[in-house]
PDB file of C-alpha atoms in Angstrom:
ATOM      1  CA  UNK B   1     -28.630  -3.194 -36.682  1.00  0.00           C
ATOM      2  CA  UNK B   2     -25.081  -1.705 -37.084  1.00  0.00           C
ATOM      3  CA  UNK B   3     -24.080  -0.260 -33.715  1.00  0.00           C
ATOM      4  CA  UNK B   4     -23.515   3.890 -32.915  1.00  0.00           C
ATOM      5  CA  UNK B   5     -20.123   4.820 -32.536  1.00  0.00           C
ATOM      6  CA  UNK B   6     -20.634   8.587 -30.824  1.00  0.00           C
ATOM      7  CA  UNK B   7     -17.611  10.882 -30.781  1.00  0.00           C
ATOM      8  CA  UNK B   8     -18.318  13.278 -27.786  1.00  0.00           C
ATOM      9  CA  UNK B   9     -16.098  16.481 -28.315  1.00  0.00           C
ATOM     10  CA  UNK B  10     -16.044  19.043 -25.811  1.00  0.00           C
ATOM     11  CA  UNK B  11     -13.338  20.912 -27.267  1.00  0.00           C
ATOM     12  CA  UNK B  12     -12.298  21.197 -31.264  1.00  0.00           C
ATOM     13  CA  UNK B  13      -8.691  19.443 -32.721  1.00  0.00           C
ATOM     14  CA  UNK B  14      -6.052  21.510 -33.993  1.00  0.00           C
ATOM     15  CA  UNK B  15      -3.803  21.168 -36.434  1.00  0.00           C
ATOM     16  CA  UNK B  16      -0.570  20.748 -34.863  1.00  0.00           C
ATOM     17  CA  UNK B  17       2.958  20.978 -36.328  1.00  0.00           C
ATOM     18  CA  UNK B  18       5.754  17.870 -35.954  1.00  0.00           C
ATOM     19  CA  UNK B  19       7.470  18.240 -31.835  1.00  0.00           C
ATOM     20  CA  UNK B  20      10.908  19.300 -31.854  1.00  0.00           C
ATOM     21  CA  UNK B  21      12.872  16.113 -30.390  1.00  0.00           C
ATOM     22  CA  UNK B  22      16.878  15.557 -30.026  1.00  0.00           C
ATOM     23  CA  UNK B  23      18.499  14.539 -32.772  1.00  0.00           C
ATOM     24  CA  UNK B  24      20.199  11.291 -30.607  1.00  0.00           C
ATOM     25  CA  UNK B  25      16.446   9.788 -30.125  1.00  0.00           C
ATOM     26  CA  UNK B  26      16.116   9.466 -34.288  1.00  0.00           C
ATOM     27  CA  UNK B  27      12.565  10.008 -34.346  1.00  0.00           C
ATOM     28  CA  UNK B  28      10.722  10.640 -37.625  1.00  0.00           C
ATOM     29  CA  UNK B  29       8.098  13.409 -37.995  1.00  0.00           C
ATOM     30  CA  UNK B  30       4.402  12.832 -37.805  1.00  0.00           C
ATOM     31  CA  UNK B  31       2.368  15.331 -38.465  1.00  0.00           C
ATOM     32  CA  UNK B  32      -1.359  14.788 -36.244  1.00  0.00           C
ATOM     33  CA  UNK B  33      -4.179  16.801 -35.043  1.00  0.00           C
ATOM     34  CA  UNK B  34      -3.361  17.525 -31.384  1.00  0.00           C
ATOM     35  CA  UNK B  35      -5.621  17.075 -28.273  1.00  0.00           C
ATOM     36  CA  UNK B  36      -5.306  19.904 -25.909  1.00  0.00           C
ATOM     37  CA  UNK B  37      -6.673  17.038 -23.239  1.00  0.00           C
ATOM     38  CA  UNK B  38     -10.231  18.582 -22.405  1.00  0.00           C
ATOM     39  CA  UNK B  39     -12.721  16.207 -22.614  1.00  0.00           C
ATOM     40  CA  UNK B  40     -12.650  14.649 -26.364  1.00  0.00           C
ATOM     41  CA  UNK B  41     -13.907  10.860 -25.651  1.00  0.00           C
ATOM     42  CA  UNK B  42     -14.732   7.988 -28.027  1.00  0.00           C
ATOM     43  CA  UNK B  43     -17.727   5.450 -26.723  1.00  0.00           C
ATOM     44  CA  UNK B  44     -19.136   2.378 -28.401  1.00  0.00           C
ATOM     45  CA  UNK B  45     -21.516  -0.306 -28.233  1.00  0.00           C
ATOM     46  CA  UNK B  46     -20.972  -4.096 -27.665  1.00  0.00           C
ATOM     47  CA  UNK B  47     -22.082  -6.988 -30.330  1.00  0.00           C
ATOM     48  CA  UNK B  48     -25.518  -6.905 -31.494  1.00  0.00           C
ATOM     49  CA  UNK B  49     -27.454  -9.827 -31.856  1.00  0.00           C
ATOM     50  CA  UNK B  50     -27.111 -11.794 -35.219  1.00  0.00           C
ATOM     51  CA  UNK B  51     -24.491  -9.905 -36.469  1.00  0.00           C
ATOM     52  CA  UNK B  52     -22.983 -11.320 -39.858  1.00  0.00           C
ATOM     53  CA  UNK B  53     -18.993 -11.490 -39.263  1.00  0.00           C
ATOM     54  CA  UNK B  54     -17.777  -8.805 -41.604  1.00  0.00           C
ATOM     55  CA  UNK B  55     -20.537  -6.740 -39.803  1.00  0.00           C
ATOM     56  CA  UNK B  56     -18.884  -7.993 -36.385  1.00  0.00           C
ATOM     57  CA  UNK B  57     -15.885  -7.457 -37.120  1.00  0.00           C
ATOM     58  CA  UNK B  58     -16.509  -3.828 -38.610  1.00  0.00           C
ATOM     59  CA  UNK B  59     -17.893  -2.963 -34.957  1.00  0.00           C
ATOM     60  CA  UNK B  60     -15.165  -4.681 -33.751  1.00  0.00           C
ATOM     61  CA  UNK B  61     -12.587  -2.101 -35.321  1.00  0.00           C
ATOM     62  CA  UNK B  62     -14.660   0.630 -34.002  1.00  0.00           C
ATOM     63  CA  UNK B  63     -14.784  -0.789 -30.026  1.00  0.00           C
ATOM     64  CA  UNK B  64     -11.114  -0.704 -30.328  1.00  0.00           C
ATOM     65  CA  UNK B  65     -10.772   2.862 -31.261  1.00  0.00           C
ATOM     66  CA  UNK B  66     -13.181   3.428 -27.661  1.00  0.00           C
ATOM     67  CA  UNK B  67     -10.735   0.798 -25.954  1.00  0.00           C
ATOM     68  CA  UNK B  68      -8.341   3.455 -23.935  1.00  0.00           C
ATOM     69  CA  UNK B  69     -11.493   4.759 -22.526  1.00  0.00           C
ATOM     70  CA  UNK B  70     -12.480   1.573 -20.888  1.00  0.00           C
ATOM     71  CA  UNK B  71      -9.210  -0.674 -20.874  1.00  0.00           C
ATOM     72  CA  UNK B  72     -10.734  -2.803 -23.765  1.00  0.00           C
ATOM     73  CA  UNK B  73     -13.368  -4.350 -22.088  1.00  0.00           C
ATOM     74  CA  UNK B  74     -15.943  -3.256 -24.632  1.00  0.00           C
ATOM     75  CA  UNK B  75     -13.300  -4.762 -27.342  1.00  0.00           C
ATOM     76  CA  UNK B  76     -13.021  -7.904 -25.740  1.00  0.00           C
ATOM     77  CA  UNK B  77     -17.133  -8.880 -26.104  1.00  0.00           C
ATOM     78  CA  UNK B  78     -16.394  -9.482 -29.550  1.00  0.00           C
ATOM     79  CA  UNK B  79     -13.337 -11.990 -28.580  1.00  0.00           C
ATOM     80  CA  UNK B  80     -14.668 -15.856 -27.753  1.00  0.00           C
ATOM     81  CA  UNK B  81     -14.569 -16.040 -23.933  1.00  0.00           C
ATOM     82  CA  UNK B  82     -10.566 -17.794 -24.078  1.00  0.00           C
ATOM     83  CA  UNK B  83      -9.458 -14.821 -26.638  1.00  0.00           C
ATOM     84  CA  UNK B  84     -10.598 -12.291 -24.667  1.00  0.00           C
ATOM     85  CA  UNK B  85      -8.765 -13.330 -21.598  1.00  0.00           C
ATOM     86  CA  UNK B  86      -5.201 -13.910 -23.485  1.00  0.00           C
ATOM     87  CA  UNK B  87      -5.497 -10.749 -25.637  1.00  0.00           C
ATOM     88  CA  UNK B  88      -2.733  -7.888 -25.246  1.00  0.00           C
ATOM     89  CA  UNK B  89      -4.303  -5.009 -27.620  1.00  0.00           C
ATOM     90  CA  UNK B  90      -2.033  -2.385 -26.940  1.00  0.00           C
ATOM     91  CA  UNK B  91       1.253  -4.621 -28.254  1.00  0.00           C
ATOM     92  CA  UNK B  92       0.681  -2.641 -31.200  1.00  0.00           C
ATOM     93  CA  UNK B  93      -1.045   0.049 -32.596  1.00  0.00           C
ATOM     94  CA  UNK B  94      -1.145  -0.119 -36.435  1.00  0.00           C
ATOM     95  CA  UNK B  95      -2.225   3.709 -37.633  1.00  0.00           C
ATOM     96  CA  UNK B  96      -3.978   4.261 -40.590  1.00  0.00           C
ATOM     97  CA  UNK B  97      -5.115   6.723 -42.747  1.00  0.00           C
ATOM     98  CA  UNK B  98      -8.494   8.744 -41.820  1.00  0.00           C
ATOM     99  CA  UNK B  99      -9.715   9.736 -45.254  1.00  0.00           C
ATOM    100  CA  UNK B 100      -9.865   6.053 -46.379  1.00  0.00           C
ATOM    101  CA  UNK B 101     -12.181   3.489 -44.753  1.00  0.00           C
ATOM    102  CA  UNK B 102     -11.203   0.247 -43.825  1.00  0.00           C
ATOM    103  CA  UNK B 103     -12.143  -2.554 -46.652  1.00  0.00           C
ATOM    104  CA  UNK B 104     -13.954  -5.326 -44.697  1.00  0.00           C
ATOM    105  CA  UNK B 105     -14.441  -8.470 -47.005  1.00  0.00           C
ATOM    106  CA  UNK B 106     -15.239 -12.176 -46.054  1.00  0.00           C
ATOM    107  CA  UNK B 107     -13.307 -14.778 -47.634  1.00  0.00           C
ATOM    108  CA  UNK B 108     -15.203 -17.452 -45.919  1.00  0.00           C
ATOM    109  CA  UNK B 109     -18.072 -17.810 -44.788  1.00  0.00           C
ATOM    110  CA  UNK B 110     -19.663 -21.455 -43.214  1.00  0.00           C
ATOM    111  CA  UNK B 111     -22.104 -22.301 -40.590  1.00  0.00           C
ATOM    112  CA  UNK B 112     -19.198 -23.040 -38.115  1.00  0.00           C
ATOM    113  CA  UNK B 113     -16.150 -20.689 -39.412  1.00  0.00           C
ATOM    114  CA  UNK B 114     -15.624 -17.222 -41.025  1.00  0.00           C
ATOM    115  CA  UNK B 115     -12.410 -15.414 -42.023  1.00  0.00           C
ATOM    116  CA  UNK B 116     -12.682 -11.672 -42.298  1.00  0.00           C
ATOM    117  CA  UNK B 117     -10.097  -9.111 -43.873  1.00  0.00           C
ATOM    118  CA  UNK B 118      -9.308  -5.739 -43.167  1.00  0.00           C
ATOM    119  CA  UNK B 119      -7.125  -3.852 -45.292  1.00  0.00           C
ATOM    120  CA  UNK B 120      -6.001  -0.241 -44.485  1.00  0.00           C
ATOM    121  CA  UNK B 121      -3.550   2.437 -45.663  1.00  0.00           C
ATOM    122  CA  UNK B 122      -1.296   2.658 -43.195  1.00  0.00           C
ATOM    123  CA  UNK B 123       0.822   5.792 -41.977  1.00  0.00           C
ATOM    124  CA  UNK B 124       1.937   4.730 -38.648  1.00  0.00           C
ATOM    125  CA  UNK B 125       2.542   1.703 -35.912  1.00  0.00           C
ATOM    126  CA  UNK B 126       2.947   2.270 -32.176  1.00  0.00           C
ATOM    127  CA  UNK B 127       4.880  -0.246 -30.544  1.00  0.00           C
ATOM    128  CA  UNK B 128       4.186  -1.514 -26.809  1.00  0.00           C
ATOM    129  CA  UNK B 129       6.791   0.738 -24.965  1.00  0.00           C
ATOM    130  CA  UNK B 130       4.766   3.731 -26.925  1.00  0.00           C
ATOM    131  CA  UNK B 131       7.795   4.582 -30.117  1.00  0.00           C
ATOM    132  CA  UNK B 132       5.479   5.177 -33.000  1.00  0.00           C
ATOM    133  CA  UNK B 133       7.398   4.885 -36.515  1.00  0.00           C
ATOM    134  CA  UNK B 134       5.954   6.407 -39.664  1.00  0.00           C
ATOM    135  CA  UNK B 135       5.432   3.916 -42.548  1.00  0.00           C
ATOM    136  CA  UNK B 136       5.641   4.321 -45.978  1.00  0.00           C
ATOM    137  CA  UNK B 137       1.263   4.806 -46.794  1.00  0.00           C
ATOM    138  CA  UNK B 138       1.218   1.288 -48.083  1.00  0.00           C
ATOM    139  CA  UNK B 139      -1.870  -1.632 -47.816  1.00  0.00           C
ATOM    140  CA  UNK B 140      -1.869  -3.434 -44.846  1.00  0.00           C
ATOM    141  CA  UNK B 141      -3.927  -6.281 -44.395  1.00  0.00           C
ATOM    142  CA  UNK B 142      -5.325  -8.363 -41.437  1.00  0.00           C
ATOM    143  CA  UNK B 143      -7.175 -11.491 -41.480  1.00  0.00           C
ATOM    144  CA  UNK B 144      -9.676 -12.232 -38.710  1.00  0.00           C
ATOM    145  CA  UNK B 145     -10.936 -15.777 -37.682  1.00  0.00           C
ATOM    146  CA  UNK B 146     -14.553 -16.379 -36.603  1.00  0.00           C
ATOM    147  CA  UNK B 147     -16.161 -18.962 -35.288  1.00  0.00           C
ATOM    148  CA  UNK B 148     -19.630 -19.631 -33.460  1.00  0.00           C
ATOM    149  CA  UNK B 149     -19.809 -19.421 -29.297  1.00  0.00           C
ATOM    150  CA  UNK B 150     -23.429 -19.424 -27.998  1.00  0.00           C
ATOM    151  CA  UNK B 151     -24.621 -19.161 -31.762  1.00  0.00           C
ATOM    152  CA  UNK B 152     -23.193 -16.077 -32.374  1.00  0.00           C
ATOM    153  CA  UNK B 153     -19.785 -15.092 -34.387  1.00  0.00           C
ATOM    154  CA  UNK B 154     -17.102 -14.078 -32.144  1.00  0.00           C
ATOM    155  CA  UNK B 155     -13.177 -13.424 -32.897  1.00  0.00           C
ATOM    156  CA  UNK B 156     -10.779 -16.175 -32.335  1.00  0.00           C
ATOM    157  CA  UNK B 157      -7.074 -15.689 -31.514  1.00  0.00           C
ATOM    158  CA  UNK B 158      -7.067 -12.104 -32.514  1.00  0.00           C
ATOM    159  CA  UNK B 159      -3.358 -10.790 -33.383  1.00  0.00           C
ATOM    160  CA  UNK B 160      -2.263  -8.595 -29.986  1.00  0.00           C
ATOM    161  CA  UNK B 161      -2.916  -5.862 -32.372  1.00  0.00           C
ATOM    162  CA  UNK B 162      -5.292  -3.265 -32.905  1.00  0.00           C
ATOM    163  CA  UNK B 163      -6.122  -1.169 -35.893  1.00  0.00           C
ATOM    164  CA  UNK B 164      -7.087   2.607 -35.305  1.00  0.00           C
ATOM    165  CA  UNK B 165      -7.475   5.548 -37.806  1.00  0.00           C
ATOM    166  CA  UNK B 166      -4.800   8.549 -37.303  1.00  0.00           C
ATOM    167  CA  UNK B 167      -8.178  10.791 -35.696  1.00  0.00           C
ATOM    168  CA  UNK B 168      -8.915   8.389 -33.555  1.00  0.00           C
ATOM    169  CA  UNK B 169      -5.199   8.171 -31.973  1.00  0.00           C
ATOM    170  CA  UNK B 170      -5.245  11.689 -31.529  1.00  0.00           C
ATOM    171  CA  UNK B 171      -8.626  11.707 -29.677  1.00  0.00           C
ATOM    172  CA  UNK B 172      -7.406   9.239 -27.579  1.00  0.00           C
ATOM    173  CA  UNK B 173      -3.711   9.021 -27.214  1.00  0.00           C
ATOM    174  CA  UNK B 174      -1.308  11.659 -26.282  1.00  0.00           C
ATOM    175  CA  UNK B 175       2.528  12.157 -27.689  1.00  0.00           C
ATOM    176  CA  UNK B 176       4.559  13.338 -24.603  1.00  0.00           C
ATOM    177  CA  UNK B 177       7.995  12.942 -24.019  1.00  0.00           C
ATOM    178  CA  UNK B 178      10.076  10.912 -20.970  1.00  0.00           C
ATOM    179  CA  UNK B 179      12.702  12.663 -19.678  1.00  0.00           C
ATOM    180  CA  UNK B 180      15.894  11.262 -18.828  1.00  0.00           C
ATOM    181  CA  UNK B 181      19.085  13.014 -17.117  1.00  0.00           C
ATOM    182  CA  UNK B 182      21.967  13.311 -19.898  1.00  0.00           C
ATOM    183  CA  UNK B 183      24.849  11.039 -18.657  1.00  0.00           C
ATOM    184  CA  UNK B 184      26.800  14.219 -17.200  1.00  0.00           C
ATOM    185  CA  UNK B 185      23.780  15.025 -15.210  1.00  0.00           C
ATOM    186  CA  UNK B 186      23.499  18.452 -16.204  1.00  0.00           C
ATOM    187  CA  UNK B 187      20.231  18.408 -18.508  1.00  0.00           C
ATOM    188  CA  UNK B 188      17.295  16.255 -19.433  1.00  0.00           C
ATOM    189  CA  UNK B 189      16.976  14.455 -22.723  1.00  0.00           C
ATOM    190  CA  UNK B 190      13.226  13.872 -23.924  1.00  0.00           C
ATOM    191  CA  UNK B 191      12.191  10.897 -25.483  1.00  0.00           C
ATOM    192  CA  UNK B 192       8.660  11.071 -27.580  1.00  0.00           C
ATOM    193  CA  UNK B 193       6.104   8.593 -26.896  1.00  0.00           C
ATOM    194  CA  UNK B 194       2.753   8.100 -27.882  1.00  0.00           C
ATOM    195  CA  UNK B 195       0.235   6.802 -24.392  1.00  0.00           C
ATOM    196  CA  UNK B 196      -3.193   6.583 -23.789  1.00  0.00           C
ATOM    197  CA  UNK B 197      -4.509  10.289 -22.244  1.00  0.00           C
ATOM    198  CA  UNK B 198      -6.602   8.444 -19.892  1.00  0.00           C
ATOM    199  CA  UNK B 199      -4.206   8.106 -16.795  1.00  0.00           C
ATOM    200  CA  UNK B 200      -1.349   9.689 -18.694  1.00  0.00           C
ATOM    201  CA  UNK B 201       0.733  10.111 -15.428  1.00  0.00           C
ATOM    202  CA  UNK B 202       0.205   5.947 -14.253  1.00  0.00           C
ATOM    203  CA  UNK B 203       1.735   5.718 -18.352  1.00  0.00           C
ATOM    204  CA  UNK B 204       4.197   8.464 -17.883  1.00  0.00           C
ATOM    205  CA  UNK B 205       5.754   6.742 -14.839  1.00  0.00           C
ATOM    206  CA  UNK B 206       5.526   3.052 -16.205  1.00  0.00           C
ATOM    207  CA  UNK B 207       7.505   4.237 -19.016  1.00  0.00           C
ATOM    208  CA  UNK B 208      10.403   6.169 -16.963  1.00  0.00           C
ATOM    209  CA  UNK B 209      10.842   2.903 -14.875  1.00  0.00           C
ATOM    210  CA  UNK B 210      10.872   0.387 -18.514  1.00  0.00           C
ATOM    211  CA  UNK B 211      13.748   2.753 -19.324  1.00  0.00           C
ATOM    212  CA  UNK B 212      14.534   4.881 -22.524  1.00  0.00           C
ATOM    213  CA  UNK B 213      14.602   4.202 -26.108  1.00  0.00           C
ATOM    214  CA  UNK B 214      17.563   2.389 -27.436  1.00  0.00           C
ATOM    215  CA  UNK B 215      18.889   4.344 -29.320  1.00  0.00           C
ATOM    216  CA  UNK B 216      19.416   7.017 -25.964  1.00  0.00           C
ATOM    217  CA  UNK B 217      20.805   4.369 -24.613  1.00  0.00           C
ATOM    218  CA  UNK B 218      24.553   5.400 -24.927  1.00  0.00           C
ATOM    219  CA  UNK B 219      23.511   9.490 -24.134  1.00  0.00           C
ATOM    220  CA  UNK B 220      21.539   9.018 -21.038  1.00  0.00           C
ATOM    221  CA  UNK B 221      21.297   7.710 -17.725  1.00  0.00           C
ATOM    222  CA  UNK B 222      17.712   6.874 -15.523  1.00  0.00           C
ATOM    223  CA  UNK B 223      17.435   8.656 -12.208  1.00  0.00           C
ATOM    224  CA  UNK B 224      14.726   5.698 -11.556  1.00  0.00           C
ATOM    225  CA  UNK B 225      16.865   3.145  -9.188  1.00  0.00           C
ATOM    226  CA  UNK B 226      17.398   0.080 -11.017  1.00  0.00           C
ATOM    227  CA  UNK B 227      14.756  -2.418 -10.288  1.00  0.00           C
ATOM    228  CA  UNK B 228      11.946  -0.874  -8.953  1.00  0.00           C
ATOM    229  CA  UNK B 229       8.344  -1.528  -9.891  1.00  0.00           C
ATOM    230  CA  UNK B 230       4.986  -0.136  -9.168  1.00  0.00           C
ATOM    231  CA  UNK B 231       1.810  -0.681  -7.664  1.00  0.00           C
ATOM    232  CA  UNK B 232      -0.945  -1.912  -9.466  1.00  0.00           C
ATOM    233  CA  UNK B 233      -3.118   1.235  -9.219  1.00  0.00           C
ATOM    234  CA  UNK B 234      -0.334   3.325 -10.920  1.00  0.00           C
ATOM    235  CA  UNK B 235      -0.257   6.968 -10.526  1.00  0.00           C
ATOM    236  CA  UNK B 236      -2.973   8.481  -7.951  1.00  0.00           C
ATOM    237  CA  UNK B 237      -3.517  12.125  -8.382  1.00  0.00           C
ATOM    238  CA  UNK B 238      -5.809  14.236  -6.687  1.00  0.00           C
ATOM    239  CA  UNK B 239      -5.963  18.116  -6.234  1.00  0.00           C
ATOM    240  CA  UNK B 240      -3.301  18.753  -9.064  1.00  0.00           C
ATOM    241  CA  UNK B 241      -1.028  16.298  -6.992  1.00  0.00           C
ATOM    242  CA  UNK B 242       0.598  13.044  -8.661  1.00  0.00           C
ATOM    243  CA  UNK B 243       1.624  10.709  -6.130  1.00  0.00           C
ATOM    244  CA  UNK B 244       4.490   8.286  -6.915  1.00  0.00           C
ATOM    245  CA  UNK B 245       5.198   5.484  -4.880  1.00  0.00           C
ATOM    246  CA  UNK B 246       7.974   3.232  -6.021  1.00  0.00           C
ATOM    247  CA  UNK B 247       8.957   0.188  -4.772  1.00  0.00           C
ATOM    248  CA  UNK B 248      12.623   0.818  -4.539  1.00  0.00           C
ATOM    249  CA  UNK B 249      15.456   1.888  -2.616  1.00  0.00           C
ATOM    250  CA  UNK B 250      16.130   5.640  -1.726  1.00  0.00           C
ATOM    251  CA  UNK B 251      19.410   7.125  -3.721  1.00  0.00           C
ATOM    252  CA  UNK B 252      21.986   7.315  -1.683  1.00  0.00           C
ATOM    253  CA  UNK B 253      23.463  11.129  -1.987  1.00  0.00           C
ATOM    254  CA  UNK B 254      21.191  14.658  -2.398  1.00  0.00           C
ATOM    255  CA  UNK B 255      22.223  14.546  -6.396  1.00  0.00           C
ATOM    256  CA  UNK B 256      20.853  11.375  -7.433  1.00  0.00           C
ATOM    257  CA  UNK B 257      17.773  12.167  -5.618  1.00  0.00           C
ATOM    258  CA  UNK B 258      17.596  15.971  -7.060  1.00  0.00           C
ATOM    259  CA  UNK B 259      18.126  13.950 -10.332  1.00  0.00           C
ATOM    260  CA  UNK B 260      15.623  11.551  -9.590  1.00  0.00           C
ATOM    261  CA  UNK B 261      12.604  14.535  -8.546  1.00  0.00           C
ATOM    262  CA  UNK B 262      13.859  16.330 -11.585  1.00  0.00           C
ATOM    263  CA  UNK B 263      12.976  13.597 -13.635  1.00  0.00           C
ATOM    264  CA  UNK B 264       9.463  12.644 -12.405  1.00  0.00           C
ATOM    265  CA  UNK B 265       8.760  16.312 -11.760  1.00  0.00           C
ATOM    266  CA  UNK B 266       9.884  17.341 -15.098  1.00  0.00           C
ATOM    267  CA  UNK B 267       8.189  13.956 -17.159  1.00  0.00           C
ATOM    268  CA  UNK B 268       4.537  13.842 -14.844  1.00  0.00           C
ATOM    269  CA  UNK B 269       3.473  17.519 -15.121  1.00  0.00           C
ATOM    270  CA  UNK B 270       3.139  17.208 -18.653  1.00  0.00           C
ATOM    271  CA  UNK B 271      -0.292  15.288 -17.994  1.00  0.00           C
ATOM    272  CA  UNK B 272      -3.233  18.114 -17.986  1.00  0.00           C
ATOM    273  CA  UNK B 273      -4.491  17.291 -14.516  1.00  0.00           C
ATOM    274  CA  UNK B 274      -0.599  17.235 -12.768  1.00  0.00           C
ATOM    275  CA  UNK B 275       0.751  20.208 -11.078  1.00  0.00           C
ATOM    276  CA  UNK B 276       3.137  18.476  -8.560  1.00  0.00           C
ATOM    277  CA  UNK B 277       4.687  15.715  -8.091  1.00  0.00           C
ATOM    278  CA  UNK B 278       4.968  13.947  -4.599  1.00  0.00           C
ATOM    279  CA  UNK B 279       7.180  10.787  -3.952  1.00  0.00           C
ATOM    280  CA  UNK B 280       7.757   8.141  -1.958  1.00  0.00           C
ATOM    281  CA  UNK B 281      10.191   5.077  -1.795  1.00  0.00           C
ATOM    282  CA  UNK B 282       9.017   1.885  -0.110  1.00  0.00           C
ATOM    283  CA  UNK B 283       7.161   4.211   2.318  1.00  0.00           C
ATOM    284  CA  UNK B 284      10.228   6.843   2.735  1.00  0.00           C
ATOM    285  CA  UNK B 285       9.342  10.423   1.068  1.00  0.00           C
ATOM    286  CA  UNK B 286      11.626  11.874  -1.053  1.00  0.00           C
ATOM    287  CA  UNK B 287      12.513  15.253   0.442  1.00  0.00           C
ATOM    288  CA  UNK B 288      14.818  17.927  -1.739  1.00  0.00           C
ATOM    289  CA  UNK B 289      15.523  21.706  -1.494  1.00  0.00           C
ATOM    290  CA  UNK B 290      14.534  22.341  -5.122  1.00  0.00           C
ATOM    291  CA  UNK B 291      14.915  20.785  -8.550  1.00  0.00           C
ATOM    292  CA  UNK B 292      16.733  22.840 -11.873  1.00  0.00           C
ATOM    293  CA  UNK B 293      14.629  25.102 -13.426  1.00  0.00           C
ATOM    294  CA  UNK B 294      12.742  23.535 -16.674  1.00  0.00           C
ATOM    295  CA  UNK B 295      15.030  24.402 -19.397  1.00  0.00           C
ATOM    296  CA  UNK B 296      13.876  24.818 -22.992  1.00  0.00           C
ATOM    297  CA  UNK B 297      15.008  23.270 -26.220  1.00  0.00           C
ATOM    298  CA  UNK B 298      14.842  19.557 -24.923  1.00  0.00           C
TER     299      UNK B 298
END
């Protein structure tokens, strides 16, 4: 039996125009139906029993578009055990085109192999720092290999790729921008990304510290101090609070760390559940009279 795949909306999509975004970033437009980030969440079911491969691999596309809710880990049941530890799904994110299904054919077919294709129109990819690019609306095709584990079909040595329909990104995903000081200092510079909404500040914050996009390279500077990291359970907010903790030195005058609040302030509070920001570095608290004002038009 083909698995459900239940979209539970809370709230309805809007049509939402293309962000304004600075003109030194390059971006191109993409125009998306927007989550306001109340509640819209995509579920689905694990491998059934005796599936065929095209049908597996048909649910398989499905527990991908449900994989920011739960990290993958419905995804990876249709992986064979070694695939599903190795996998990186969100490498890239290959958009395509939600009035056209998927075309799911078997090219063949044995009692110990299968090979699976899926073509799609695609519109969009989504790289693994979060830049999407818009593509041209031409076939794209991907060719899954199955073989038998524990007599059922399971996919083997998947592409670190995923394939997700342009209403299923915008269910799940969210485009917010980074912000970065410009290299005088005096504003902030956005840079659009695409991240999962679930723990948007924890992919907020992991962006800001892997830096901006190249191409802002020779416009901005990062407030973050130059090798820091962060702990494994990312952003923790609670009450409207976002606490940072970075594992990194504390800036050594009152602008870099103005800059550096500004920054994280400015870049966190964009996630729905953020009001403030609170940091800490290596255990010290970053402490500053006040940070600009948000300024519009970046």
């Amino acid at each position: 039996m083909r698995r459900r795949f239940a979209l539970i909306a809370c709230v309805a999509l809007a049509l939402a125009g293309c962000a304004s975004l600075p003109t030194s970033s390059a971006p191109t437009p993409f125009d998306a139906s927007a989550r306001d980030g109340s509640g819209i969440q995509f579920s689905a079911e694990g491998p059934s029993d005796g599936s065929d491969a095209s049908t597996l691999v048909s649910d398989f596309l499905l527990a991908c578009a449900a994989g920011p809710q739960d990290d993958y880990a419905t995804a990876r049941l249709f992986l064979t055990s070694a695939s599903a530890r190795s996998w990186q799904p969100e490498n890239e994110i290959l958009v395509y085109d939600t009035d056209t299904a998927p075309l799911v054919s078997t090219s063949l077919d044995n009692s110990a192999q299968a090979e699976v294709s899926v073509s799609v129109l695609g519109v969009a990819s989504i790289d693994d720092l979060g830049v999407l690019t818009r593509s041209n609306g031409s076939i794209v095709s991907r060719t899954f290999t199955l073989v038998r584990e524990d007599g059922q079909w399971r996919i083997d040595a998947p592409d670190n790729i995923i394939l997700i329909s342009r209403a299923a990104l915008t269910a799940s995903y969210t485009q917010a921008n980074l912000y970065f000081p410009s290299v005088d200092g005096s504003d902030l510079v956005s840079d659009p990304r695409w991240y999962p909404s679930r723990r948007l500040a924890s992919h907020l914050l992991a962006g800001l510290v892997a830096g901006p996009s190249p191409a802002l390279d020779p416009v901005v500077a990062n407030a973050i101090p130059a090798g820091a990291t962060l702990p494994s359970h990312g952003v923790e907010v609670s009450d409207g609070v976002a606490r940072v903790e970075l594992n990194a030195a504390m800036p050594p005058d009152e602008a870099a760390q103005v800059s550096l609040s500004w920054q994280l302030t400015r870049t966190l509070t964009q996630a729905p559940d953020v009001s403030q920001v609170s940091i800490t570095l290596s255990g010290d608290t970053l402490d500053v009279p006040a940070v600009p004002p948000v300024r519009t038009g970046y």
